[in-house]
Short mmCIF file of C-alpha atoms in Angstrom, two decimals:
data_model
loop_
_atom_site.label_atom_id
_atom_site.label_comp_id
_atom_site.label_asym_id
_atom_site.label_seq_id
_atom_site.Cartn_x
_atom_site.Cartn_y
_atom_site.Cartn_z
CA VAL A 1 26.90 -9.66 211.11
CA GLU A 2 24.29 -8.98 208.41
CA GLU A 3 26.89 -9.66 205.66
CA LYS A 4 27.79 -13.14 206.45
CA GLY A 5 24.10 -14.56 206.16
CA LEU A 6 22.71 -13.60 209.38
CA LYS A 7 19.52 -11.89 209.91
CA GLN A 8 17.99 -10.11 213.07
CA VAL A 9 15.72 -11.06 214.56
CA THR A 10 12.47 -8.75 215.26
CA ASP A 11 9.48 -11.15 216.67
CA THR A 12 10.63 -11.43 220.35
CA GLY A 13 6.86 -12.16 221.66
CA ALA A 14 8.31 -15.38 222.95
CA LEU A 15 11.08 -13.98 223.94
CA ASP A 16 9.79 -11.72 226.18
CA THR A 17 7.61 -14.47 227.66
CA LEU A 18 10.90 -15.30 229.24
CA GLY A 19 11.97 -11.99 230.47
CA PHE A 20 14.56 -11.16 228.22
CA THR A 21 14.10 -8.23 225.45
CA LEU A 22 15.80 -8.16 222.10
CA ASP A 23 18.89 -5.69 223.16
CA GLU A 24 19.17 -8.28 226.29
CA VAL A 25 19.47 -11.01 223.94
CA ARG A 26 20.69 -9.51 221.63
CA ALA A 27 19.79 -12.34 219.36
CA TYR A 28 19.95 -12.97 215.67
CA ARG A 29 18.92 -15.51 213.86
CA ALA A 30 21.21 -17.84 212.04
CA HIS A 31 19.85 -21.02 210.23
CA VAL A 32 22.49 -23.60 209.71
CA ASP A 33 20.34 -26.30 208.04
CA ALA A 34 22.42 -29.25 207.49
CA ALA A 35 21.51 -29.50 204.06
CA LEU A 36 22.50 -26.52 202.91
CA MET A 37 25.94 -27.81 203.67
CA ALA A 38 26.27 -30.64 202.67
CA ALA A 39 29.32 -30.15 200.57
CA LEU A 40 31.21 -29.53 203.41
CA PRO A 41 33.95 -32.07 203.73
CA ASP A 42 33.62 -31.80 207.26
CA LEU A 43 30.35 -30.58 208.79
CA PRO A 44 30.65 -30.77 212.41
CA GLU A 45 33.99 -28.62 212.08
CA ALA A 46 32.14 -26.09 209.97
CA ALA A 47 29.44 -25.83 212.12
CA ARG A 48 31.48 -25.57 215.20
CA GLU A 49 33.32 -22.63 213.29
CA LEU A 50 30.15 -21.13 212.47
CA VAL A 51 28.89 -21.02 215.86
CA ALA A 52 32.42 -19.84 217.12
CA LEU A 53 31.87 -16.57 214.89
CA CYS A 54 28.38 -16.15 215.87
CA ALA A 55 28.56 -16.56 219.52
CA ASP A 56 31.99 -14.51 219.29
CA ASN A 57 29.82 -11.49 217.54
CA GLY A 58 26.92 -11.44 220.42
CA VAL A 59 24.56 -14.15 218.78
CA ASN A 60 23.11 -16.48 221.98
CA LEU A 61 19.97 -17.45 220.46
CA PHE A 62 20.87 -20.72 217.99
CA ASP A 63 16.77 -21.70 216.14
CA THR A 64 16.71 -24.93 214.59
CA ALA A 65 13.74 -27.62 214.13
CA ASN A 66 13.63 -31.92 214.28
CA MET A 67 13.03 -31.38 210.37
CA TYR A 68 15.84 -29.87 209.39
CA SER A 69 17.43 -32.19 207.30
CA THR A 70 16.08 -34.61 209.74
CA GLY A 71 17.19 -33.99 212.84
CA THR A 72 20.70 -33.90 211.28
CA SER A 73 20.85 -30.25 212.10
CA GLU A 74 20.00 -30.46 215.71
CA GLU A 75 22.41 -33.26 216.09
CA ILE A 76 25.22 -31.23 214.77
CA LEU A 77 23.99 -27.97 216.91
CA GLY A 78 23.58 -30.50 219.86
CA GLU A 79 27.47 -31.47 219.48
CA VAL A 80 28.41 -28.48 218.78
CA LEU A 81 27.21 -26.24 221.41
CA ASP A 82 28.18 -29.57 223.97
CA GLY A 83 31.79 -28.71 223.40
CA ARG A 84 31.30 -25.22 224.47
CA ALA A 85 32.69 -23.84 227.82
CA ASP A 86 29.42 -21.35 227.50
CA LYS A 87 26.43 -23.45 226.45
CA ASP A 88 24.44 -22.61 229.07
CA ASP A 89 24.80 -19.12 228.05
CA LEU A 90 23.64 -20.12 224.99
CA LEU A 91 19.66 -20.14 224.22
CA VAL A 92 18.07 -23.09 221.89
CA THR A 93 15.18 -22.85 220.48
CA SER A 94 13.70 -25.70 218.27
CA LYS A 95 9.96 -26.92 216.21
CA ALA A 96 7.61 -29.90 215.78
CA ARG A 97 4.61 -30.47 213.31
CA MET A 98 5.93 -31.21 210.08
CA ARG A 99 6.44 -34.19 208.60
CA ILE A 100 9.54 -36.43 209.64
CA GLY A 101 9.06 -40.56 208.71
CA ASP A 102 6.29 -42.25 206.80
CA GLY A 103 4.32 -43.35 209.36
CA PRO A 104 0.61 -41.96 210.63
CA ASN A 105 2.41 -40.17 214.25
CA ASP A 106 5.24 -38.56 212.37
CA GLU A 107 3.77 -35.26 211.55
CA GLY A 108 1.24 -32.89 213.05
CA ALA A 109 -0.28 -31.17 216.27
CA SER A 110 -1.15 -34.16 218.81
CA ARG A 111 0.17 -34.30 222.01
CA PHE A 112 1.69 -38.03 221.10
CA HIS A 113 3.84 -36.15 218.22
CA LEU A 114 4.52 -32.80 220.17
CA ILE A 115 5.81 -34.82 222.98
CA ARG A 116 7.67 -37.66 221.53
CA GLU A 117 9.30 -35.19 219.11
CA CYS A 118 10.56 -32.35 222.00
CA GLU A 119 11.82 -35.63 223.55
CA ARG A 120 13.91 -37.06 220.32
CA SER A 121 15.04 -33.17 219.78
CA LEU A 122 16.36 -33.10 223.21
CA LYS A 123 18.11 -36.36 222.78
CA ARG A 124 19.90 -35.24 219.60
CA LEU A 125 20.27 -31.36 221.34
CA ARG A 126 21.96 -33.02 223.96
CA ARG A 127 20.36 -30.68 226.36
CA ASP A 128 17.84 -30.99 229.39
CA HIS A 129 15.68 -28.28 228.04
CA ILE A 130 14.70 -26.47 225.30
CA ASP A 131 14.51 -22.68 225.68
CA ILE A 132 11.79 -22.03 223.51
CA TYR A 133 9.93 -25.16 221.92
CA TYR A 134 7.35 -23.76 218.78
CA ILE A 135 4.77 -25.60 216.94
CA HIS A 136 6.13 -25.00 213.02
CA GLU A 137 2.74 -24.71 212.09
CA TRP A 138 -0.98 -25.78 212.75
CA ASP A 139 -2.11 -28.95 211.17
CA GLY A 140 -5.47 -27.89 211.04
CA THR A 141 -6.68 -31.04 212.38
CA THR A 142 -5.57 -31.43 215.69
CA PRO A 143 -8.06 -29.91 218.22
CA VAL A 144 -6.55 -26.69 219.58
CA GLU A 145 -7.29 -28.39 223.03
CA GLU A 146 -4.76 -30.92 222.73
CA THR A 147 -2.47 -28.88 220.74
CA MET A 148 -2.35 -26.37 223.80
CA ALA A 149 -2.85 -29.18 226.70
CA ALA A 150 0.21 -31.13 225.02
CA LEU A 151 2.20 -27.22 225.37
CA ASP A 152 1.06 -27.19 228.64
CA THR A 153 2.89 -30.84 229.61
CA LEU A 154 5.77 -29.97 228.48
CA ALA A 155 6.29 -26.05 229.74
CA SER A 156 5.10 -27.94 233.26
CA ARG A 157 7.76 -30.30 233.01
CA LEU A 158 10.46 -28.04 234.10
CA ASP A 159 11.65 -30.34 236.75
CA ALA A 160 12.05 -33.58 234.42
CA GLY A 161 13.37 -31.36 231.19
CA ARG A 162 11.46 -30.26 228.48
CA ALA A 163 10.60 -26.78 227.14
CA PHE A 164 10.88 -23.30 229.27
CA ASP A 165 8.60 -21.44 226.70
CA VAL A 166 6.51 -22.50 224.04
CA ALA A 167 4.95 -20.33 221.16
CA THR A 168 3.45 -20.48 217.77
CA ALA A 169 5.79 -20.02 214.29
CA PRO A 170 5.14 -17.98 212.50
CA GLY A 171 1.79 -17.67 214.51
CA PRO A 172 -1.81 -18.37 215.72
CA ALA A 173 -4.58 -18.69 212.63
CA PRO A 174 -6.22 -15.87 212.74
CA GLY A 175 -9.16 -16.81 215.26
CA ARG A 176 -8.78 -20.01 216.00
CA PHE A 177 -7.16 -19.65 219.12
CA GLU A 178 -9.55 -17.00 220.75
CA GLY A 179 -10.31 -17.80 224.29
CA THR A 180 -7.70 -21.04 223.72
CA PRO A 181 -5.91 -20.51 227.48
CA ALA A 182 -1.87 -20.15 227.35
CA PRO A 183 0.67 -22.91 228.98
CA SER A 184 0.08 -22.42 232.36
CA ALA A 185 3.81 -22.91 233.50
CA ARG A 186 6.39 -20.61 232.13
CA ALA A 187 9.77 -20.10 233.29
CA THR A 188 10.93 -17.55 235.91
#
């Protein structure tokens, strides 16, 4: 698997909150950014083959983000996974925060941006939930309480289909989140 460009996940904190261990998930990280494959004549078919290769070799976690090729990565992954019989056994993570347009609300860790982008990601991924939804990085302007409330809202909306769990990537800024409560709803 390593020789095919896949990297083993070593940070499993968010997976642990879902009740999985690295051995159970056998999570390998396969970043498939459509921009890297733009020269391929049939990108969805190439992605389908890559996902099949990964899944057939024990990979069951696929990571993407709303900013990867401005949502195209999510669209392609959604199309590919939608056609798989084992799609419910595959974990999908996504992220938001980075600029994805020219408008004032097209970036950041605000409640508006995070919830809107989660909804858009769900549509592109053709899923009713995202297994782990990450803040891609902190924006430095949105109050921490607002960001955490947005994540709490997403984690609490399981019945309406949102995020099963939330996390930060690559991790919280030192000292910024001390004493800030984590989102209250967790998947069981």
